[in-house]
Amino acid sequence: MEIHQLLAAAAKPAIFQKGTAQMWTDDHISQQMLLAHLDPGTDAASRNLQTIDRSAAWIHRDICQENTSLKILDLGCGPGLYTNRLAELGYEVTGIDFSARSIRHAKEQAAETGLSVRYLNEDYLSCLLPDSYDLILMIYCDFGVFDEEERRAILGKVHAALAPNGKFLFDMFQPVRYRNHSDSRSWYVENGGFWRKDPYLCLESSSWDEKAGIHLDSYTILEEGRSVETYHLWDKTYIPDELTSLLQQNGFGKAEFYGDVTGSPYRNESDTLCAVASRE
Ligand SMILES: C[S@@+](CC[C@H](N)C(=O)[O-])C[C@H]1O[C@@H](n2cnc3c(N)ncnc32)[C@H](O)[C@@H]1O
């Protein structure tokens, strides 16, 4: 490997500059991710099991008013932890995810319990949203991962795919999450682990742009015989005011704000913000 490649990979990127690789669809990393999704006690790739149960119950009771004739779409459904629960409650559910491994797991779980769920292994940024829905979900702070143009495109697509009176429920981190953040850089060697099955060196950095409200975790991975890859995990944070104007600019009507996807009351000092935006 040439030194200039390494310098380029480890340099501070421009805001929302893409990494060189995608972690969710990588064969090895997606296996690690699936383990994290399915770990009942952690808030890693999915929230812990208790929180997921409380979320599904809140969505059923308060958001859908127990009207199980509603049609629900889950964007980035992962291994189907929300979709399968909602299908079990009686909703007609579609889940989209570009991780083939997660979709496979979601389908297997649905089949085991005799649930009928439509699972699509697609990139929701580029695929057509296949129907019209009463409720569209995007859970676990994925909205802030995308750059500004992509966030607007998502809002446009979601708006177009919502039925009249439909709602978009999604969560984000608030800037307060990073209030004690200090930028850092570190490195470590693993004899096989999260990023690769064989030995690798990881150069890790974390930075917070307070003015823009954008956080970045960046991982540069070096492994024998493979080109240097960099994974950028961006996070655009929001507070209700900024989000309200973005939603209005993209055709949405009123939004309700909560502290999280279990329906906790909104607090400006909570790490997360959950918005339920009405189409009209
Ligand atoms: C943080 S996980 C959350 C998964 C699920 N919502 C949950 O909370 O259990 C993000 C999910 O979004 C998926 N994802 C990210 N970008 C995507 C895209 N552009 N198209 C489809 N799926 C995507 C990933 O594969 C991953 O399963």
PDB file of C-alpha atoms and ligand atoms in Angstrom:
ATOM      1  CA  MET A   1       0.000   0.000   0.000  1.00  0.00           C
ATOM      2  CA  GLU A   2       1.221   3.467  -0.881  1.00  0.00           C
ATOM      3  CA  ILE A   3       1.643   5.997   1.912  1.00  0.00           C
ATOM      4  CA  HIS A   4      -0.362   8.601  -0.028  1.00  0.00           C
ATOM      5  CA  GLN A   5      -3.371   6.207   0.017  1.00  0.00           C
ATOM      6  CA  LEU A   6      -3.117   5.903   3.768  1.00  0.00           C
ATOM      7  CA  LEU A   7      -2.767   9.660   4.238  1.00  0.00           C
ATOM      8  CA  ALA A   8      -5.826  10.236   2.055  1.00  0.00           C
ATOM      9  CA  ALA A   9      -7.837   7.626   3.952  1.00  0.00           C
ATOM     10  CA  ALA A  10      -6.941   9.030   7.365  1.00  0.00           C
ATOM     11  CA  ALA A  11      -7.298  12.752   6.498  1.00  0.00           C
ATOM     12  CA  LYS A  12     -10.165  14.742   8.016  1.00  0.00           C
ATOM     13  CA  PRO A  13     -13.033  14.534   5.520  1.00  0.00           C
ATOM     14  CA  ALA A  14     -15.275  17.318   4.278  1.00  0.00           C
ATOM     15  CA  ILE A  15     -18.701  17.308   5.934  1.00  0.00           C
ATOM     16  CA  PHE A  16     -20.710  14.277   4.809  1.00  0.00           C
ATOM     17  CA  GLN A  17     -17.955  13.066   2.529  1.00  0.00           C
ATOM     18  CA  LYS A  18     -18.643   9.386   1.919  1.00  0.00           C
ATOM     19  CA  GLY A  19     -16.293   6.721   3.205  1.00  0.00           C
ATOM     20  CA  THR A  20     -14.809   4.282   0.714  1.00  0.00           C
ATOM     21  CA  ALA A  21     -16.991   1.365   1.809  1.00  0.00           C
ATOM     22  CA  GLN A  22     -20.427   0.570   3.210  1.00  0.00           C
ATOM     23  CA  MET A  23     -20.529  -1.383   6.466  1.00  0.00           C
ATOM     24  CA  TRP A  24     -24.140  -2.653   6.476  1.00  0.00           C
ATOM     25  CA  THR A  25     -23.780  -4.686   3.289  1.00  0.00           C
ATOM     26  CA  ASP A  26     -20.263  -6.062   3.848  1.00  0.00           C
ATOM     27  CA  ASP A  27     -20.384  -9.854   4.263  1.00  0.00           C
ATOM     28  CA  HIS A  28     -18.290 -10.010   7.448  1.00  0.00           C
ATOM     29  CA  ILE A  29     -19.457  -6.762   9.078  1.00  0.00           C
ATOM     30  CA  SER A  30     -23.132  -7.537   8.428  1.00  0.00           C
ATOM     31  CA  GLN A  31     -22.640 -10.773  10.373  1.00  0.00           C
ATOM     32  CA  GLN A  32     -21.278  -8.788  13.332  1.00  0.00           C
ATOM     33  CA  MET A  33     -24.119  -6.316  12.932  1.00  0.00           C
ATOM     34  CA  LEU A  34     -26.708  -9.079  13.023  1.00  0.00           C
ATOM     35  CA  LEU A  35     -25.258 -10.324  16.323  1.00  0.00           C
ATOM     36  CA  ALA A  36     -25.484  -6.765  17.653  1.00  0.00           C
ATOM     37  CA  HIS A  37     -29.087  -6.357  16.415  1.00  0.00           C
ATOM     38  CA  LEU A  38     -30.078  -9.576  18.145  1.00  0.00           C
ATOM     39  CA  ASP A  39     -28.283  -8.958  21.453  1.00  0.00           C
ATOM     40  CA  PRO A  40     -31.294  -8.440  23.719  1.00  0.00           C
ATOM     41  CA  GLY A  41     -29.449  -6.430  26.349  1.00  0.00           C
ATOM     42  CA  THR A  42     -27.638  -3.761  24.332  1.00  0.00           C
ATOM     43  CA  ASP A  43     -28.474  -0.646  22.358  1.00  0.00           C
ATOM     44  CA  ALA A  44     -26.020  -1.503  19.594  1.00  0.00           C
ATOM     45  CA  ALA A  45     -27.379  -1.868  16.023  1.00  0.00           C
ATOM     46  CA  SER A  46     -30.923  -2.118  17.429  1.00  0.00           C
ATOM     47  CA  ARG A  47     -32.234  -1.006  20.779  1.00  0.00           C
ATOM     48  CA  ASN A  48     -32.523  -3.510  23.618  1.00  0.00           C
ATOM     49  CA  LEU A  49     -35.429  -5.941  23.583  1.00  0.00           C
ATOM     50  CA  GLN A  50     -37.391  -4.265  26.355  1.00  0.00           C
ATOM     51  CA  THR A  51     -37.287  -0.918  24.534  1.00  0.00           C
ATOM     52  CA  ILE A  52     -38.303  -2.553  21.237  1.00  0.00           C
ATOM     53  CA  ASP A  53     -41.308  -4.159  22.971  1.00  0.00           C
ATOM     54  CA  ARG A  54     -42.286  -0.794  24.488  1.00  0.00           C
ATOM     55  CA  SER A  55     -41.891   0.920  21.088  1.00  0.00           C
ATOM     56  CA  ALA A  56     -44.083  -1.602  19.290  1.00  0.00           C
ATOM     57  CA  ALA A  57     -46.706  -1.281  22.041  1.00  0.00           C
ATOM     58  CA  TRP A  58     -46.644   2.537  21.829  1.00  0.00           C
ATOM     59  CA  ILE A  59     -46.903   2.522  18.040  1.00  0.00           C
ATOM     60  CA  HIS A  60     -49.834   0.101  18.238  1.00  0.00           C
ATOM     61  CA  ARG A  61     -51.705   1.869  21.035  1.00  0.00           C
ATOM     62  CA  ASP A  62     -51.008   5.591  20.552  1.00  0.00           C
ATOM     63  CA  ILE A  63     -49.862   6.086  16.972  1.00  0.00           C
ATOM     64  CA  CYS A  64     -52.167   3.581  15.225  1.00  0.00           C
ATOM     65  CA  GLN A  65     -54.934   3.748  17.840  1.00  0.00           C
ATOM     66  CA  GLU A  66     -55.044  -0.064  17.591  1.00  0.00           C
ATOM     67  CA  ASN A  67     -56.465   0.226  14.059  1.00  0.00           C
ATOM     68  CA  THR A  68     -54.847  -2.897  12.642  1.00  0.00           C
ATOM     69  CA  SER A  69     -56.207  -2.258   9.164  1.00  0.00           C
ATOM     70  CA  LEU A  70     -53.409   0.348   8.738  1.00  0.00           C
ATOM     71  CA  LYS A  71     -50.525  -0.324   6.363  1.00  0.00           C
ATOM     72  CA  ILE A  72     -47.023   0.170   7.725  1.00  0.00           C
ATOM     73  CA  LEU A  73     -43.662   0.513   5.966  1.00  0.00           C
ATOM     74  CA  ASP A  74     -40.408   0.183   7.931  1.00  0.00           C
ATOM     75  CA  LEU A  75     -37.381   1.790   6.221  1.00  0.00           C
ATOM     76  CA  GLY A  76     -34.137   0.131   7.341  1.00  0.00           C
ATOM     77  CA  CYS A  77     -36.057  -2.647   9.092  1.00  0.00           C
ATOM     78  CA  GLY A  78     -32.884  -4.619   9.884  1.00  0.00           C
ATOM     79  CA  PRO A  79     -33.685  -8.174  11.034  1.00  0.00           C
ATOM     80  CA  GLY A  80     -37.382  -7.368  11.442  1.00  0.00           C
ATOM     81  CA  LEU A  81     -37.537  -6.654  15.165  1.00  0.00           C
ATOM     82  CA  TYR A  82     -40.283  -4.029  14.779  1.00  0.00           C
ATOM     83  CA  THR A  83     -41.890  -5.324  11.581  1.00  0.00           C
ATOM     84  CA  ASN A  84     -42.486  -8.825  12.905  1.00  0.00           C
ATOM     85  CA  ARG A  85     -43.927  -7.495  16.156  1.00  0.00           C
ATOM     86  CA  LEU A  86     -46.283  -5.179  14.281  1.00  0.00           C
ATOM     87  CA  ALA A  87     -47.313  -7.981  11.906  1.00  0.00           C
ATOM     88  CA  GLU A  88     -48.041 -10.148  14.943  1.00  0.00           C
ATOM     89  CA  LEU A  89     -50.390  -7.435  16.186  1.00  0.00           C
ATOM     90  CA  GLY A  90     -52.262  -7.713  12.870  1.00  0.00           C
ATOM     91  CA  TYR A  91     -50.875  -4.890  10.698  1.00  0.00           C
ATOM     92  CA  GLU A  92     -50.021  -5.266   7.022  1.00  0.00           C
ATOM     93  CA  VAL A  93     -46.300  -4.583   7.107  1.00  0.00           C
ATOM     94  CA  THR A  94     -43.527  -4.063   4.560  1.00  0.00           C
ATOM     95  CA  GLY A  95     -39.872  -3.903   5.586  1.00  0.00           C
ATOM     96  CA  ILE A  96     -37.029  -2.617   3.401  1.00  0.00           C
ATOM     97  CA  ASP A  97     -33.349  -3.085   4.121  1.00  0.00           C
ATOM     98  CA  PHE A  98     -30.253  -3.297   1.929  1.00  0.00           C
ATOM     99  CA  SER A  99     -28.583  -5.831   4.225  1.00  0.00           C
ATOM    100  CA  ALA A 100     -29.316  -9.213   2.611  1.00  0.00           C
ATOM    101  CA  ARG A 101     -28.317 -10.952   5.834  1.00  0.00           C
ATOM    102  CA  SER A 102     -30.786  -8.968   7.943  1.00  0.00           C
ATOM    103  CA  ILE A 103     -33.616  -9.468   5.463  1.00  0.00           C
ATOM    104  CA  ARG A 104     -32.910 -13.185   5.404  1.00  0.00           C
ATOM    105  CA  HIS A 105     -33.123 -13.332   9.195  1.00  0.00           C
ATOM    106  CA  ALA A 106     -36.325 -11.262   9.228  1.00  0.00           C
ATOM    107  CA  LYS A 107     -37.948 -13.561   6.661  1.00  0.00           C
ATOM    108  CA  GLU A 108     -36.894 -16.694   8.541  1.00  0.00           C
ATOM    109  CA  GLN A 109     -38.325 -15.360  11.796  1.00  0.00           C
ATOM    110  CA  ALA A 110     -41.577 -14.397  10.094  1.00  0.00           C
ATOM    111  CA  ALA A 111     -41.856 -17.819   8.461  1.00  0.00           C
ATOM    112  CA  GLU A 112     -41.168 -19.611  11.761  1.00  0.00           C
ATOM    113  CA  THR A 113     -44.061 -17.855  13.427  1.00  0.00           C
ATOM    114  CA  GLY A 114     -46.340 -17.990  10.381  1.00  0.00           C
ATOM    115  CA  LEU A 115     -46.367 -14.210   9.905  1.00  0.00           C
ATOM    116  CA  SER A 116     -47.016 -12.620   6.556  1.00  0.00           C
ATOM    117  CA  VAL A 117     -44.612  -9.695   6.083  1.00  0.00           C
ATOM    118  CA  ARG A 118     -43.388  -8.274   2.787  1.00  0.00           C
ATOM    119  CA  TYR A 119     -39.599  -7.967   2.975  1.00  0.00           C
ATOM    120  CA  LEU A 120     -37.619  -6.179   0.283  1.00  0.00           C
ATOM    121  CA  ASN A 121     -33.848  -6.340   0.042  1.00  0.00           C
ATOM    122  CA  GLU A 122     -33.409  -2.871  -1.485  1.00  0.00           C
ATOM    123  CA  ASP A 123     -31.674   0.452  -0.963  1.00  0.00           C
ATOM    124  CA  TYR A 124     -34.472   2.779   0.090  1.00  0.00           C
ATOM    125  CA  LEU A 125     -32.586   5.797  -1.268  1.00  0.00           C
ATOM    126  CA  SER A 126     -32.827   4.448  -4.795  1.00  0.00           C
ATOM    127  CA  CYS A 127     -35.776   2.041  -4.904  1.00  0.00           C
ATOM    128  CA  LEU A 128     -39.365   2.959  -5.537  1.00  0.00           C
ATOM    129  CA  LEU A 129     -41.431   2.776  -2.374  1.00  0.00           C
ATOM    130  CA  PRO A 130     -43.844   0.135  -3.562  1.00  0.00           C
ATOM    131  CA  ASP A 131     -47.231   1.261  -2.240  1.00  0.00           C
ATOM    132  CA  SER A 132     -49.129   3.798  -0.190  1.00  0.00           C
ATOM    133  CA  TYR A 133     -48.843   3.600   3.605  1.00  0.00           C
ATOM    134  CA  ASP A 134     -50.615   4.940   6.660  1.00  0.00           C
ATOM    135  CA  LEU A 135     -47.444   4.881   8.713  1.00  0.00           C
ATOM    136  CA  ILE A 136     -43.806   4.927   7.647  1.00  0.00           C
ATOM    137  CA  LEU A 137     -41.101   4.195  10.217  1.00  0.00           C
ATOM    138  CA  MET A 138     -37.382   4.899  10.244  1.00  0.00           C
ATOM    139  CA  ILE A 139     -36.108   3.794  13.637  1.00  0.00           C
ATOM    140  CA  TYR A 140     -32.785   4.170  15.387  1.00  0.00           C
ATOM    141  CA  CYS A 141     -31.548   7.544  14.255  1.00  0.00           C
ATOM    142  CA  ASP A 142     -30.888   6.679  10.618  1.00  0.00           C
ATOM    143  CA  PHE A 143     -32.234   9.958   9.267  1.00  0.00           C
ATOM    144  CA  GLY A 144     -29.204  11.913  10.535  1.00  0.00           C
ATOM    145  CA  VAL A 145     -26.787   9.498   8.884  1.00  0.00           C
ATOM    146  CA  PHE A 146     -27.522  10.922   5.449  1.00  0.00           C
ATOM    147  CA  ASP A 147     -26.292  14.127   3.820  1.00  0.00           C
ATOM    148  CA  GLU A 148     -28.618  17.076   3.361  1.00  0.00           C
ATOM    149  CA  GLU A 149     -29.651  16.183  -0.181  1.00  0.00           C
ATOM    150  CA  GLU A 150     -30.387  12.583   0.809  1.00  0.00           C
ATOM    151  CA  ARG A 151     -32.398  13.686   3.860  1.00  0.00           C
ATOM    152  CA  ARG A 152     -34.522  15.902   1.620  1.00  0.00           C
ATOM    153  CA  ALA A 153     -34.901  13.084  -0.913  1.00  0.00           C
ATOM    154  CA  ILE A 154     -36.043  10.732   1.879  1.00  0.00           C
ATOM    155  CA  LEU A 155     -38.631  13.250   3.072  1.00  0.00           C
ATOM    156  CA  GLY A 156     -39.865  13.699  -0.511  1.00  0.00           C
ATOM    157  CA  LYS A 157     -40.169   9.951  -1.106  1.00  0.00           C
ATOM    158  CA  VAL A 158     -41.820   9.315   2.226  1.00  0.00           C
ATOM    159  CA  HIS A 159     -44.280  12.152   1.688  1.00  0.00           C
ATOM    160  CA  ALA A 160     -45.197  10.761  -1.730  1.00  0.00           C
ATOM    161  CA  ALA A 161     -45.659   7.242  -0.330  1.00  0.00           C
ATOM    162  CA  LEU A 162     -47.918   8.287   2.544  1.00  0.00           C
ATOM    163  CA  ALA A 163     -51.677   7.906   2.288  1.00  0.00           C
ATOM    164  CA  PRO A 164     -53.759  11.000   3.101  1.00  0.00           C
ATOM    165  CA  ASN A 165     -53.572  11.355   6.923  1.00  0.00           C
ATOM    166  CA  GLY A 166     -50.479   9.153   6.860  1.00  0.00           C
ATOM    167  CA  LYS A 167     -47.612   9.737   9.298  1.00  0.00           C
ATOM    168  CA  PHE A 168     -43.832   9.475   9.262  1.00  0.00           C
ATOM    169  CA  LEU A 169     -42.314   8.360  12.576  1.00  0.00           C
ATOM    170  CA  PHE A 170     -38.541   8.707  12.882  1.00  0.00           C
ATOM    171  CA  ASP A 171     -35.924   9.468  15.494  1.00  0.00           C
ATOM    172  CA  MET A 172     -32.709  11.442  15.616  1.00  0.00           C
ATOM    173  CA  PHE A 173     -30.051  12.420  18.107  1.00  0.00           C
ATOM    174  CA  GLN A 174     -30.173  15.901  19.613  1.00  0.00           C
ATOM    175  CA  PRO A 175     -26.993  18.035  19.798  1.00  0.00           C
ATOM    176  CA  VAL A 176     -27.075  17.698  23.581  1.00  0.00           C
ATOM    177  CA  ARG A 177     -25.928  14.079  23.126  1.00  0.00           C
ATOM    178  CA  TYR A 178     -22.481  15.443  22.265  1.00  0.00           C
ATOM    179  CA  ARG A 179     -22.311  18.155  24.925  1.00  0.00           C
ATOM    180  CA  ASN A 180     -19.286  16.606  26.674  1.00  0.00           C
ATOM    181  CA  HIS A 181     -17.656  15.431  23.473  1.00  0.00           C
ATOM    182  CA  SER A 182     -13.962  15.933  22.894  1.00  0.00           C
ATOM    183  CA  ASP A 183     -12.473  15.066  19.527  1.00  0.00           C
ATOM    184  CA  SER A 184     -10.259  12.006  19.656  1.00  0.00           C
ATOM    185  CA  ARG A 185      -7.964   9.830  17.571  1.00  0.00           C
ATOM    186  CA  SER A 186      -6.724   6.368  18.421  1.00  0.00           C
ATOM    187  CA  TRP A 187      -5.639   3.097  16.844  1.00  0.00           C
ATOM    188  CA  TYR A 188      -5.661  -0.579  17.720  1.00  0.00           C
ATOM    189  CA  VAL A 189      -4.821  -3.983  16.253  1.00  0.00           C
ATOM    190  CA  GLU A 190      -7.308  -6.861  16.355  1.00  0.00           C
ATOM    191  CA  ASN A 191      -6.640 -10.467  15.528  1.00  0.00           C
ATOM    192  CA  GLY A 192      -9.972 -10.612  13.698  1.00  0.00           C
ATOM    193  CA  GLY A 193     -12.983  -8.813  15.103  1.00  0.00           C
ATOM    194  CA  PHE A 194     -15.824  -6.460  14.234  1.00  0.00           C
ATOM    195  CA  TRP A 195     -14.360  -4.977  11.048  1.00  0.00           C
ATOM    196  CA  ARG A 196     -12.557  -7.987   9.585  1.00  0.00           C
ATOM    197  CA  LYS A 197     -12.291 -11.715  10.202  1.00  0.00           C
ATOM    198  CA  ASP A 198      -8.481 -11.618   9.753  1.00  0.00           C
ATOM    199  CA  PRO A 199      -5.976  -9.418  11.646  1.00  0.00           C
ATOM    200  CA  TYR A 200      -6.337  -5.691  10.982  1.00  0.00           C
ATOM    201  CA  LEU A 201      -5.286  -2.265  12.160  1.00  0.00           C
ATOM    202  CA  CYS A 202      -8.006   0.262  12.882  1.00  0.00           C
ATOM    203  CA  LEU A 203      -7.385   4.019  12.905  1.00  0.00           C
ATOM    204  CA  GLU A 204     -10.325   5.574  14.677  1.00  0.00           C
ATOM    205  CA  SER A 205     -11.374   9.183  15.082  1.00  0.00           C
ATOM    206  CA  SER A 206     -14.333  11.026  16.448  1.00  0.00           C
ATOM    207  CA  SER A 207     -15.182  14.678  15.861  1.00  0.00           C
ATOM    208  CA  TRP A 208     -18.021  17.067  16.607  1.00  0.00           C
ATOM    209  CA  ASP A 209     -18.849  20.224  14.653  1.00  0.00           C
ATOM    210  CA  GLU A 210     -20.929  22.137  17.155  1.00  0.00           C
ATOM    211  CA  LYS A 211     -21.971  24.919  14.762  1.00  0.00           C
ATOM    212  CA  ALA A 212     -23.324  22.472  12.177  1.00  0.00           C
ATOM    213  CA  GLY A 213     -24.574  20.011  14.819  1.00  0.00           C
ATOM    214  CA  ILE A 214     -22.807  17.173  13.005  1.00  0.00           C
ATOM    215  CA  HIS A 215     -20.840  14.336  14.563  1.00  0.00           C
ATOM    216  CA  LEU A 216     -18.515  11.886  12.810  1.00  0.00           C
ATOM    217  CA  ASP A 217     -17.075   8.551  13.851  1.00  0.00           C
ATOM    218  CA  SER A 218     -14.517   7.461  11.291  1.00  0.00           C
ATOM    219  CA  TYR A 219     -12.756   4.091  11.009  1.00  0.00           C
ATOM    220  CA  THR A 220      -9.886   3.385   8.619  1.00  0.00           C
ATOM    221  CA  ILE A 221      -9.146  -0.320   8.328  1.00  0.00           C
ATOM    222  CA  LEU A 222      -5.859  -1.787   7.119  1.00  0.00           C
ATOM    223  CA  GLU A 223      -5.604  -5.460   6.383  1.00  0.00           C
ATOM    224  CA  GLU A 224      -2.987  -7.525   4.564  1.00  0.00           C
ATOM    225  CA  GLY A 225      -3.853  -7.998   0.896  1.00  0.00           C
ATOM    226  CA  ARG A 226      -6.851  -5.669   0.856  1.00  0.00           C
ATOM    227  CA  SER A 227      -7.078  -1.987  -0.011  1.00  0.00           C
ATOM    228  CA  VAL A 228      -7.444   0.530   2.812  1.00  0.00           C
ATOM    229  CA  GLU A 229     -11.116   1.181   3.524  1.00  0.00           C
ATOM    230  CA  THR A 230     -12.646   4.051   5.458  1.00  0.00           C
ATOM    231  CA  TYR A 231     -16.095   3.923   7.055  1.00  0.00           C
ATOM    232  CA  HIS A 232     -17.700   7.257   7.934  1.00  0.00           C
ATOM    233  CA  LEU A 233     -20.594   7.259  10.367  1.00  0.00           C
ATOM    234  CA  TRP A 234     -22.075  10.746  10.136  1.00  0.00           C
ATOM    235  CA  ASP A 235     -24.761  12.045  12.433  1.00  0.00           C
ATOM    236  CA  LYS A 236     -26.651  15.272  11.768  1.00  0.00           C
ATOM    237  CA  THR A 237     -28.404  16.164  15.029  1.00  0.00           C
ATOM    238  CA  TYR A 238     -31.703  18.038  15.256  1.00  0.00           C
ATOM    239  CA  ILE A 239     -33.822  19.999  17.669  1.00  0.00           C
ATOM    240  CA  PRO A 240     -37.560  20.396  17.016  1.00  0.00           C
ATOM    241  CA  ASP A 241     -37.326  23.944  15.543  1.00  0.00           C
ATOM    242  CA  GLU A 242     -34.824  23.019  12.845  1.00  0.00           C
ATOM    243  CA  LEU A 243     -36.702  19.837  12.035  1.00  0.00           C
ATOM    244  CA  THR A 244     -40.062  21.595  11.874  1.00  0.00           C
ATOM    245  CA  SER A 245     -38.856  23.935   9.142  1.00  0.00           C
ATOM    246  CA  LEU A 246     -37.268  21.077   7.191  1.00  0.00           C
ATOM    247  CA  LEU A 247     -40.525  19.104   7.369  1.00  0.00           C
ATOM    248  CA  GLN A 248     -42.552  22.109   6.254  1.00  0.00           C
ATOM    249  CA  GLN A 249     -40.207  22.783   3.329  1.00  0.00           C
ATOM    250  CA  ASN A 250     -40.834  19.200   2.229  1.00  0.00           C
ATOM    251  CA  GLY A 251     -44.603  19.355   2.318  1.00  0.00           C
ATOM    252  CA  PHE A 252     -45.346  17.906   5.743  1.00  0.00           C
ATOM    253  CA  GLY A 253     -47.951  19.340   8.063  1.00  0.00           C
ATOM    254  CA  LYS A 254     -47.896  19.306  11.823  1.00  0.00           C
ATOM    255  CA  ALA A 255     -45.335  17.222  13.702  1.00  0.00           C
ATOM    256  CA  GLU A 256     -45.529  15.909  17.226  1.00  0.00           C
ATOM    257  CA  PHE A 257     -42.312  15.517  19.174  1.00  0.00           C
ATOM    258  CA  TYR A 258     -41.397  12.885  21.740  1.00  0.00           C
ATOM    259  CA  GLY A 259     -38.231  12.079  23.662  1.00  0.00           C
ATOM    260  CA  ASP A 260     -37.849   8.662  22.016  1.00  0.00           C
ATOM    261  CA  VAL A 261     -39.637   5.953  20.046  1.00  0.00           C
ATOM    262  CA  THR A 262     -41.417   4.656  23.132  1.00  0.00           C
ATOM    263  CA  GLY A 263     -43.412   7.895  23.339  1.00  0.00           C
ATOM    264  CA  SER A 264     -41.620   9.464  26.330  1.00  0.00           C
ATOM    265  CA  PRO A 265     -42.407  13.169  26.657  1.00  0.00           C
ATOM    266  CA  TYR A 266     -40.046  15.423  24.701  1.00  0.00           C
ATOM    267  CA  ARG A 267     -37.252  16.966  26.787  1.00  0.00           C
ATOM    268  CA  ASN A 268     -34.668  19.336  25.351  1.00  0.00           C
ATOM    269  CA  GLU A 269     -31.965  17.607  27.408  1.00  0.00           C
ATOM    270  CA  SER A 270     -32.702  14.077  26.179  1.00  0.00           C
ATOM    271  CA  ASP A 271     -30.252  12.422  23.777  1.00  0.00           C
ATOM    272  CA  THR A 272     -32.917  11.570  21.228  1.00  0.00           C
ATOM    273  CA  LEU A 273     -35.861  13.220  19.575  1.00  0.00           C
ATOM    274  CA  CYS A 274     -38.688  11.306  17.933  1.00  0.00           C
ATOM    275  CA  ALA A 275     -40.877  13.082  15.374  1.00  0.00           C
ATOM    276  CA  VAL A 276     -44.277  11.951  14.174  1.00  0.00           C
ATOM    277  CA  ALA A 277     -44.914  14.105  11.109  1.00  0.00           C
ATOM    278  CA  SER A 278     -48.330  14.213   9.451  1.00  0.00           C
ATOM    279  CA  ARG A 279     -48.504  14.180   5.682  1.00  0.00           C
ATOM    280  CA  GLU A 280     -51.141  16.888   5.561  1.00  0.00           C
TER     281      GLU A 280
HETATM  282  C1  LIG B   1     -29.231   1.359  13.022  1.00  0.00           C
HETATM  283  S1  LIG B   1     -29.919   0.038  12.074  1.00  0.00           S
HETATM  284  C2  LIG B   1     -31.588   0.051  12.629  1.00  0.00           C
HETATM  285  C3  LIG B   1     -32.363  -1.170  12.238  1.00  0.00           C
HETATM  286  C4  LIG B   1     -33.805  -1.204  12.735  1.00  0.00           C
HETATM  287  N1  LIG B   1     -34.523  -0.020  12.329  1.00  0.00           N
HETATM  288  C5  LIG B   1     -33.818  -1.365  14.235  1.00  0.00           C
HETATM  289  O1  LIG B   1     -33.897  -0.354  14.943  1.00  0.00           O
HETATM  290  O2  LIG B   1     -33.762  -2.523  14.683  1.00  0.00           O
HETATM  291  C6  LIG B   1     -30.024   0.764  10.430  1.00  0.00           C
HETATM  292  C7  LIG B   1     -30.581  -0.180   9.392  1.00  0.00           C
HETATM  293  O3  LIG B   1     -30.816   0.555   8.201  1.00  0.00           O
HETATM  294  C8  LIG B   1     -30.336  -0.180   7.101  1.00  0.00           C
HETATM  295  N2  LIG B   1     -30.027   0.805   6.052  1.00  0.00           N
HETATM  296  C9  LIG B   1     -29.177   1.861   6.146  1.00  0.00           C
HETATM  297  N3  LIG B   1     -29.189   2.567   4.996  1.00  0.00           N
HETATM  298  C10 LIG B   1     -30.067   1.934   4.173  1.00  0.00           C
HETATM  299  C11 LIG B   1     -30.502   2.176   2.848  1.00  0.00           C
HETATM  300  N4  LIG B   1     -30.030   3.216   2.144  1.00  0.00           N
HETATM  301  N5  LIG B   1     -31.412   1.338   2.290  1.00  0.00           N
HETATM  302  C12 LIG B   1     -31.881   0.262   3.003  1.00  0.00           C
HETATM  303  N6  LIG B   1     -31.498  -0.012   4.271  1.00  0.00           N
HETATM  304  C13 LIG B   1     -30.602   0.810   4.847  1.00  0.00           C
HETATM  305  C14 LIG B   1     -29.153  -0.973   7.628  1.00  0.00           C
HETATM  306  O4  LIG B   1     -28.868  -2.099   6.855  1.00  0.00           O
HETATM  307  C15 LIG B   1     -29.651  -1.303   9.032  1.00  0.00           C
HETATM  308  O5  LIG B   1     -30.365  -2.510   9.035  1.00  0.00           O
END
